Short mmCIF file of C-alpha atoms in Angstrom, two decimals:
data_model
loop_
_atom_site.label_atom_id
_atom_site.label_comp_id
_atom_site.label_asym_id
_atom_site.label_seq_id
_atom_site.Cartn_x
_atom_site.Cartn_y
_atom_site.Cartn_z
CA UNK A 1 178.66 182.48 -1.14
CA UNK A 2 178.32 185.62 -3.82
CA UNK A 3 180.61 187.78 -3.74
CA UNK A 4 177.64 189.95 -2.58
CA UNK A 5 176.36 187.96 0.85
CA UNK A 6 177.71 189.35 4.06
CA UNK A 7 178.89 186.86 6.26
CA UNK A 8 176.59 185.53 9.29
CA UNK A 9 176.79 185.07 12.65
CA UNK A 10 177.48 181.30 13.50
CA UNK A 11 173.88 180.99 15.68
CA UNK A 12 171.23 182.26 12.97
CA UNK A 13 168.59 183.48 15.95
CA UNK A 14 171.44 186.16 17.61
CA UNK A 15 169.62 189.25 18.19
CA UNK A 16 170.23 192.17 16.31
CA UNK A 17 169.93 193.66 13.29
CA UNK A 18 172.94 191.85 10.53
CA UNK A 19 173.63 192.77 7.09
CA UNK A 20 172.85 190.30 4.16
CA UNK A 21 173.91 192.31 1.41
CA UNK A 22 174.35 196.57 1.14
CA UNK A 23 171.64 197.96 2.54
CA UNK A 24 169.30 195.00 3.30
CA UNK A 25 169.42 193.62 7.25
CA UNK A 26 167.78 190.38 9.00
CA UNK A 27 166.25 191.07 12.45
CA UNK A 28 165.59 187.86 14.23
CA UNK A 29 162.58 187.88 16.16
CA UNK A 30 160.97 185.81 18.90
CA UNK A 31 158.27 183.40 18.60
CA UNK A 32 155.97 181.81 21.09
CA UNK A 33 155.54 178.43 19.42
CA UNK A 34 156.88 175.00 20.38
CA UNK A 35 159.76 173.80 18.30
CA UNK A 36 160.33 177.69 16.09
CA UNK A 37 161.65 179.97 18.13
CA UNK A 38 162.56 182.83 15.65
CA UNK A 39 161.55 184.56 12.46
CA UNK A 40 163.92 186.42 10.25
CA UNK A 41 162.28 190.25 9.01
CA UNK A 42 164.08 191.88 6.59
CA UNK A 43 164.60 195.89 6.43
CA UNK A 44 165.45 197.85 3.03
CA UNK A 45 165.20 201.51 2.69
CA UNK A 46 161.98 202.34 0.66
CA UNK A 47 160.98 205.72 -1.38
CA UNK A 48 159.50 207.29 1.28
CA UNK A 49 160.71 204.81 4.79
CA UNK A 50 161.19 201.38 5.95
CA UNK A 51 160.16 198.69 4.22
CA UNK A 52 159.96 195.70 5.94
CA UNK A 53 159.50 191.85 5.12
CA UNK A 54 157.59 189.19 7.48
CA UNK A 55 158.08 191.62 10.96
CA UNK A 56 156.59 188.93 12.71
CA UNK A 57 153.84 187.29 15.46
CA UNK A 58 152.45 190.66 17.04
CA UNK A 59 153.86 190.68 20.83
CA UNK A 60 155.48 193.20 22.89
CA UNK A 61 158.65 191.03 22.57
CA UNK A 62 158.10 190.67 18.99
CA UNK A 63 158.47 195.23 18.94
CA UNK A 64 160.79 195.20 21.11
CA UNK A 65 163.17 193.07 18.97
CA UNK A 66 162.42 195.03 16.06
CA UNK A 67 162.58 198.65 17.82
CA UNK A 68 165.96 197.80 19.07
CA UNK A 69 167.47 196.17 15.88
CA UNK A 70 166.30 199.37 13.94
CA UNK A 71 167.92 201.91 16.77
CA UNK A 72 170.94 199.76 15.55
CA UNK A 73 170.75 201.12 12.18
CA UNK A 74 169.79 204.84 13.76
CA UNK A 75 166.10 204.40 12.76
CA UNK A 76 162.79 203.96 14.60
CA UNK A 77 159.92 201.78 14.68
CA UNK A 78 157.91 205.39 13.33
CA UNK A 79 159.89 205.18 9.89
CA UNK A 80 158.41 201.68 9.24
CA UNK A 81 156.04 202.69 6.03
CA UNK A 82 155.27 199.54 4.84
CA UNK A 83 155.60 195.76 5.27
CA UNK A 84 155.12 192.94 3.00
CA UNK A 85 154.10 189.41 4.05
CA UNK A 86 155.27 185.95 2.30
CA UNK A 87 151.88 184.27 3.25
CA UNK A 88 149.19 185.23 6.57
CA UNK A 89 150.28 182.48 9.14
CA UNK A 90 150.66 184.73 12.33
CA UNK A 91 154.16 184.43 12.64
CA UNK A 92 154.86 186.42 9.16
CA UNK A 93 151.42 188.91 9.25
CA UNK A 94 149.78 189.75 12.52
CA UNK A 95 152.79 192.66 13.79
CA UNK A 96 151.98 194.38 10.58
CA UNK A 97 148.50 194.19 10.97
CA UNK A 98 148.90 195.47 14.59
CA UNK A 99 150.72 198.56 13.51
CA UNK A 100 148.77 199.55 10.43
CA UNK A 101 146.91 202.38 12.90
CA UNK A 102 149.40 203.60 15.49
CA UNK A 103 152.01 203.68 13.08
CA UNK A 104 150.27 204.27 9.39
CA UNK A 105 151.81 201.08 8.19
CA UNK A 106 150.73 199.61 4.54
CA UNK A 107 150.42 196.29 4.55
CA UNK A 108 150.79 194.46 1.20
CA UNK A 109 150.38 190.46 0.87
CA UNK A 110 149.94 188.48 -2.00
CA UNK A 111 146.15 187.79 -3.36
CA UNK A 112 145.17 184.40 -3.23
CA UNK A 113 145.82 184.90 0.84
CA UNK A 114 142.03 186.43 0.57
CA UNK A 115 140.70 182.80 0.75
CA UNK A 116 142.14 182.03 3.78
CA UNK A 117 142.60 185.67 5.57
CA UNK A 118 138.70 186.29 4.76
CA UNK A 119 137.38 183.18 6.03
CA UNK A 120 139.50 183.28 9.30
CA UNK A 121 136.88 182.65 12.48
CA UNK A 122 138.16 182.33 15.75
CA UNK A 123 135.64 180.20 16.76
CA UNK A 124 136.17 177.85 13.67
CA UNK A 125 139.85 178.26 12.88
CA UNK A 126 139.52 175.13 10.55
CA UNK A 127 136.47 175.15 9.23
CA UNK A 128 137.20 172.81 5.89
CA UNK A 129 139.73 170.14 7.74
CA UNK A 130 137.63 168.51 10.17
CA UNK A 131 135.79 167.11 6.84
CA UNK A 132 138.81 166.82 4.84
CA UNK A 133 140.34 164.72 7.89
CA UNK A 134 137.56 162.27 7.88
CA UNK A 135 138.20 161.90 4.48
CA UNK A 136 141.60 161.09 4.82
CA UNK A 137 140.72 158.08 7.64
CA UNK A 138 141.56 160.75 10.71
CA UNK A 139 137.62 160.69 12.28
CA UNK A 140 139.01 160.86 16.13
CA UNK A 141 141.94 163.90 15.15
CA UNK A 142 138.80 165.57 13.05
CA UNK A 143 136.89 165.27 16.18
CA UNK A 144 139.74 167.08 18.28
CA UNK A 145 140.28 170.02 15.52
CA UNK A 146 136.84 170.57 15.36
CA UNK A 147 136.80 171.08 19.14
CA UNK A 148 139.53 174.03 18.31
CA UNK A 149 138.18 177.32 20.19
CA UNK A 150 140.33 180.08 19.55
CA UNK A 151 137.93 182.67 20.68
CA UNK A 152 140.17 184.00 23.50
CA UNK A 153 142.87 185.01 21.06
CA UNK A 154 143.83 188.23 21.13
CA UNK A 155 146.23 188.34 18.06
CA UNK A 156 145.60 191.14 15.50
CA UNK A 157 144.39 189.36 12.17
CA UNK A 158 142.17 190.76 9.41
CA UNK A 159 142.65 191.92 5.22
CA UNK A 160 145.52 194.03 4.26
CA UNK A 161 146.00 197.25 2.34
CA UNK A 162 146.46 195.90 -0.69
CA UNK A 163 146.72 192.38 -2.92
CA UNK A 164 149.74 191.08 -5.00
CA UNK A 165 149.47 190.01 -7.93
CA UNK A 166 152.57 188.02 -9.28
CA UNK A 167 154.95 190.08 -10.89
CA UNK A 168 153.74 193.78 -9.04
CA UNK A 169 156.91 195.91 -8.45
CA UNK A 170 157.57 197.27 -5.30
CA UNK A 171 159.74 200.29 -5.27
CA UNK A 172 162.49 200.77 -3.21
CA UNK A 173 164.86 203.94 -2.49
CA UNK A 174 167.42 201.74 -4.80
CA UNK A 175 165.27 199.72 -7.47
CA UNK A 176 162.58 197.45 -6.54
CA UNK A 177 161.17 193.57 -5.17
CA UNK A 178 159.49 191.69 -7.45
CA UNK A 179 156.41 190.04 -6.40
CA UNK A 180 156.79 186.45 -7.49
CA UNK A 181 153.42 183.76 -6.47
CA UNK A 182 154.57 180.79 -4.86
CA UNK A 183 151.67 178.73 -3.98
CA UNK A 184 152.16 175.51 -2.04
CA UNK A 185 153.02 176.62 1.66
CA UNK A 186 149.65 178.23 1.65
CA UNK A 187 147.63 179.25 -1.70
CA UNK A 188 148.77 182.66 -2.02
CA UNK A 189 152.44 182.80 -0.66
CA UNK A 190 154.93 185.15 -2.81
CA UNK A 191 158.76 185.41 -2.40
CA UNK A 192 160.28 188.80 -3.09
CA UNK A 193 163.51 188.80 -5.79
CA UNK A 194 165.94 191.69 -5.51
CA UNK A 195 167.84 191.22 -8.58
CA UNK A 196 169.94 194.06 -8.00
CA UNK A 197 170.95 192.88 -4.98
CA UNK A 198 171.12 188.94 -6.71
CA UNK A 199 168.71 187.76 -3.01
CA UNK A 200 165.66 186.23 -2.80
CA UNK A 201 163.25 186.97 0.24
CA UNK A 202 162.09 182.87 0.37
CA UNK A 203 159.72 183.11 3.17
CA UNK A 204 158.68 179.43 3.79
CA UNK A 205 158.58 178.83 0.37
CA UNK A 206 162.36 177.47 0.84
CA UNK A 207 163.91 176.55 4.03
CA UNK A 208 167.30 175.84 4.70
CA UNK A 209 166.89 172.66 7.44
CA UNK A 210 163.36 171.84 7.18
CA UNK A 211 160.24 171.38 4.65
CA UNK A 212 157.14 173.60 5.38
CA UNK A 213 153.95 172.06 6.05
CA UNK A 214 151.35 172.12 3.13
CA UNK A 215 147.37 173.12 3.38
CA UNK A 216 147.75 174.24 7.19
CA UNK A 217 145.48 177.21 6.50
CA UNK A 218 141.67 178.12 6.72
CA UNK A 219 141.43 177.43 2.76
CA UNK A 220 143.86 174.81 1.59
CA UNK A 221 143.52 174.59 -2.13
CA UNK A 222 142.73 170.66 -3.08
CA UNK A 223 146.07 169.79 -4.56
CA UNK A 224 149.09 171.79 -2.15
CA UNK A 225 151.95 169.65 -3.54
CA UNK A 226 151.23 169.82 -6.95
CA UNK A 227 151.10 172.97 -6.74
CA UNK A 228 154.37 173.69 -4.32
CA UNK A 229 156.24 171.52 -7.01
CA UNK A 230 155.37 173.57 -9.88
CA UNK A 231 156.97 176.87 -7.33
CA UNK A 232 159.77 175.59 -6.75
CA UNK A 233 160.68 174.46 -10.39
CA UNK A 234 159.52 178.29 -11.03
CA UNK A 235 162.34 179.20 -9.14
CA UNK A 236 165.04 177.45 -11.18
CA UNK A 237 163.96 178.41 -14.08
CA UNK A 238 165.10 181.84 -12.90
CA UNK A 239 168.54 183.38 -12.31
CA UNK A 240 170.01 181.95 -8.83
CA UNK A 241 170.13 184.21 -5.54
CA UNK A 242 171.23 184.02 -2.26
CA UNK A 243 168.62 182.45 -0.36
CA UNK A 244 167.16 184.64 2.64
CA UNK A 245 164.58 182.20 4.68
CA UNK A 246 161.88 183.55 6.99
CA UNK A 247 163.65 180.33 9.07
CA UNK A 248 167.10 179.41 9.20
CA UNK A 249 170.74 180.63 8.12
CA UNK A 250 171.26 182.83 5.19
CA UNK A 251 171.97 180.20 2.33
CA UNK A 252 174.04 180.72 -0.77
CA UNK A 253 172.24 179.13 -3.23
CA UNK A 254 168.68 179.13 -3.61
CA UNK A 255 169.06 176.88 -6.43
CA UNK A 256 170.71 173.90 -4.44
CA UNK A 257 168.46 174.01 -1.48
CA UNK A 258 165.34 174.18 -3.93
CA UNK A 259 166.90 171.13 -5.85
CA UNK A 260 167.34 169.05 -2.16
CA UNK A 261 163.72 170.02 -1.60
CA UNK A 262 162.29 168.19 -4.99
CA UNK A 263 165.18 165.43 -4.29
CA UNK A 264 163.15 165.43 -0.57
CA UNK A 265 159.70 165.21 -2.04
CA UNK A 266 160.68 162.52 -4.55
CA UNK A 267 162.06 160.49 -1.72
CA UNK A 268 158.90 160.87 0.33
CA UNK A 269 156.53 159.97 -2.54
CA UNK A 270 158.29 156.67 -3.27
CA UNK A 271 158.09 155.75 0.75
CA UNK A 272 154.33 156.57 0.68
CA UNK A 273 153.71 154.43 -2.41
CA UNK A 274 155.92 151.24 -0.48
CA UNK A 275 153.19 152.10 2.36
CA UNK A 276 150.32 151.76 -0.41
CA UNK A 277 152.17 148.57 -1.32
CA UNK A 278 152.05 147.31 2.10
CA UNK A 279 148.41 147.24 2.89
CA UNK A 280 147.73 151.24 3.85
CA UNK A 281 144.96 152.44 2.27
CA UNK A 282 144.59 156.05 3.57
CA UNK A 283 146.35 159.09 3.98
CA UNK A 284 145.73 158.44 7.77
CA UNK A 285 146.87 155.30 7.78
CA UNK A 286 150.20 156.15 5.62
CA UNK A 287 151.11 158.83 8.26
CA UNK A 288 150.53 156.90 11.24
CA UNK A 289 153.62 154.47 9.77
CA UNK A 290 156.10 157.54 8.83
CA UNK A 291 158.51 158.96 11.49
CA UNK A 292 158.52 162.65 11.59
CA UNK A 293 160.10 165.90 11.91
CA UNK A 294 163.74 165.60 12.03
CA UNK A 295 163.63 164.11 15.63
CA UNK A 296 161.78 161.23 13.83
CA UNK A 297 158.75 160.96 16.10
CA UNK A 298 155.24 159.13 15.74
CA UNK A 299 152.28 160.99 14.75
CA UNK A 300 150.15 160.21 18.00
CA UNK A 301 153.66 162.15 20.05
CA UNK A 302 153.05 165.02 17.84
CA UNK A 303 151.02 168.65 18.85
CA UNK A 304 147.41 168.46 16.80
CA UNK A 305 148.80 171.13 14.96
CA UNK A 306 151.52 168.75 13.68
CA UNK A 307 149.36 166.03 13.62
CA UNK A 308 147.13 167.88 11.29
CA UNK A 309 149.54 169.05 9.22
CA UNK A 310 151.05 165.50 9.06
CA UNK A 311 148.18 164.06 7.64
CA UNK A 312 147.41 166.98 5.12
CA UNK A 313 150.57 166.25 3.73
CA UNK A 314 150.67 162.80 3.17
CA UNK A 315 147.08 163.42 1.42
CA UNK A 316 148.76 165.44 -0.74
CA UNK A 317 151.44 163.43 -1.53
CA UNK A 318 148.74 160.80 -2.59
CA UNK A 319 147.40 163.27 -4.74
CA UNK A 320 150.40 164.10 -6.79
CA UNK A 321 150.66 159.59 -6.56
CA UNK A 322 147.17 159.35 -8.03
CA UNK A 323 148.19 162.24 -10.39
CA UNK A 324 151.31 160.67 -12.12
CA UNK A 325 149.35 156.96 -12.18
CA UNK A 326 151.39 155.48 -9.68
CA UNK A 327 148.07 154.87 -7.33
CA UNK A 328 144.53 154.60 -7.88
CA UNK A 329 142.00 156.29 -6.10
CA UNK A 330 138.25 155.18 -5.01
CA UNK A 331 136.63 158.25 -3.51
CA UNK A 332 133.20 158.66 -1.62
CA UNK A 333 131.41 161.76 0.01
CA UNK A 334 132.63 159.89 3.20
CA UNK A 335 136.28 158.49 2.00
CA UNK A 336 139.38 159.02 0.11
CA UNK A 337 141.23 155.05 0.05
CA UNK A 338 144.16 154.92 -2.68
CA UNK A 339 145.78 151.31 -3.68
CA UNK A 340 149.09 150.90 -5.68
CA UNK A 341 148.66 150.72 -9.07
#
């Protein structure tokens, strides 16, 4: 690791607030979801406070965690002035939002989020898939998401203070972040570089263990991989840092995991195509014969969050199929069917 890192503790979700590199700290924080139990925040000194990074799904756990992490570092949860999100799934946005008027918070998140952060009903959380599903072959899992009632949720949610656009500079007591957009994860995620500091605040773009899920949002944008792809190369086209992941252990190189992740996608685009080459003919079809997540279950065992997701990924790894040649596509209003080429 750079002669800069800090060493880690051994079990990446210990409590507390630990030191990544002078003056920058991860705060683990609890999550209520199945299968992700923690989010890493991050905590730099600003101009005029706290800045912090991805603080988390709003719960009285969730300020607890960060209240007593900060003590650590003799601060409160009062000298918090403002908090930048990777991308608007709850578990990165919705304690920010929740503190913007008890506490005065600013709340900054990168622009193409509007799509998705606008449109946001709780009656209709997915308002696009249900169609897209059918599409993809899925009619009795579009039936189920469009059954999703979400009404009773109580989670803060709503726009920010401000849009990023990629390459803003956020100032810092000791230099700045720079704002870089990393669509793919969700159409207007942004990573923060610290080149001072040689670290890169990854958010979901780049995870140490796992791959995040593409078009799991109110908005998706039609082609998720193509464009997640295209982010990641942006990243090595850029000096390496140490990689800080809203999930997962501090990582050394950002560089190597993001080259394991293309290696990854590769891999899964040449099993999809053998699918193709098999007799599937839909992205539904395709996912139903993959194993997944790294316990290598079938898609019928997974959550219909997961199942979703499954599917919307495997359409998009069609996509990027259809886009290089490799399959050809015979689209309706009603269907999406793809053969090898």
């Amino acid at each position: 690791m750079p002669a800069n890192a800090i060493d880690q503790p051994d079990d990446w979700t210990t409590p507390g607030a630990h030191a990544v590199a002078p003056g920058i700290h991860r705060i683990p924080l609890p999550l209520p979801i199945a299968g992700l139990s923690t989010v890493n925040a991050y905590v730099l000194e600003g101009p005029d406070g706290l800045v912090l990074i991805d603080p988390g799904w709003a719960s009285p756990a969730n300020e607890h965690a960060v209240t007593a992490a900060l003590a650590e570092l003799g601060h409160r949860l009062g000298d918090v002035r403002t908090c930048l999100a990777t991308h608007h799934h709850w578990d990165h946005y919705t304690q920010a939002f929740a503190w913007r008027e008890p506490l005065g918070v600013r709340l900054l998140i990168g622009e193409n989020e509007r799509f998705s952060i606008d449109g946001f009903d709780t009656t209709n959380p997915f308002p696009n898939h249900p169609e897209l599903l059918a599409r993809c072959g899925a009619d009795e899992l579009a039936e189920r998401v469009l059954a999703i009632d979400m009404s009773g949720a109580e989670t803060p949610y709503g726009p920010p203070d401000g849009w990023l656009r990629d390459g803003d500079r956020i100032p810092l007591a000791a230099g700045e972040l720079e704002a870089i957009a990393t669509p793919g994860h969700t159409r207007g995620h942004v990573v923060y570089a610290h080149s001072p500091a040689g670290v890169l605040f990854a958010g979901d773009h780049v995870l140490p263990r796992i791959t995040p899920s593409l078009g799991f949002e109110v908005a998706p944008e039609p082609t998720p991989l193509r464009s997640y792809i295209s982010s990641l190369k942006l990243l090595l086209g850029r000096p390496d840092q140490v990689l800080l992941p809203a999930h997962g252990a501090v990582g050394p190189s950002t560089h190597a995991r993001v080259r394991e992740l293309l290696d990854h996608h590769r891999e899964r685009l040449d099993e999809v195509n053998e699918l193709l080459v098999a007799g599937a003919t839909t992205a539904y079809e395709v996912a139903r014969r993959l194993p997944w997540t790294r316990h290598r279950r079938q898609l019928d065992a997974l959550q219909l969050e997961h199942q979703l997701s499954a599917v919307m990924e495997i359409e998009a790894h069609l996509d990027v199929l259809a886009h290089l040649g490799r399959v050809t596509l015979e689209e309706t209003p009603a269907a999406r069917r793809y053969n090898a080429a």
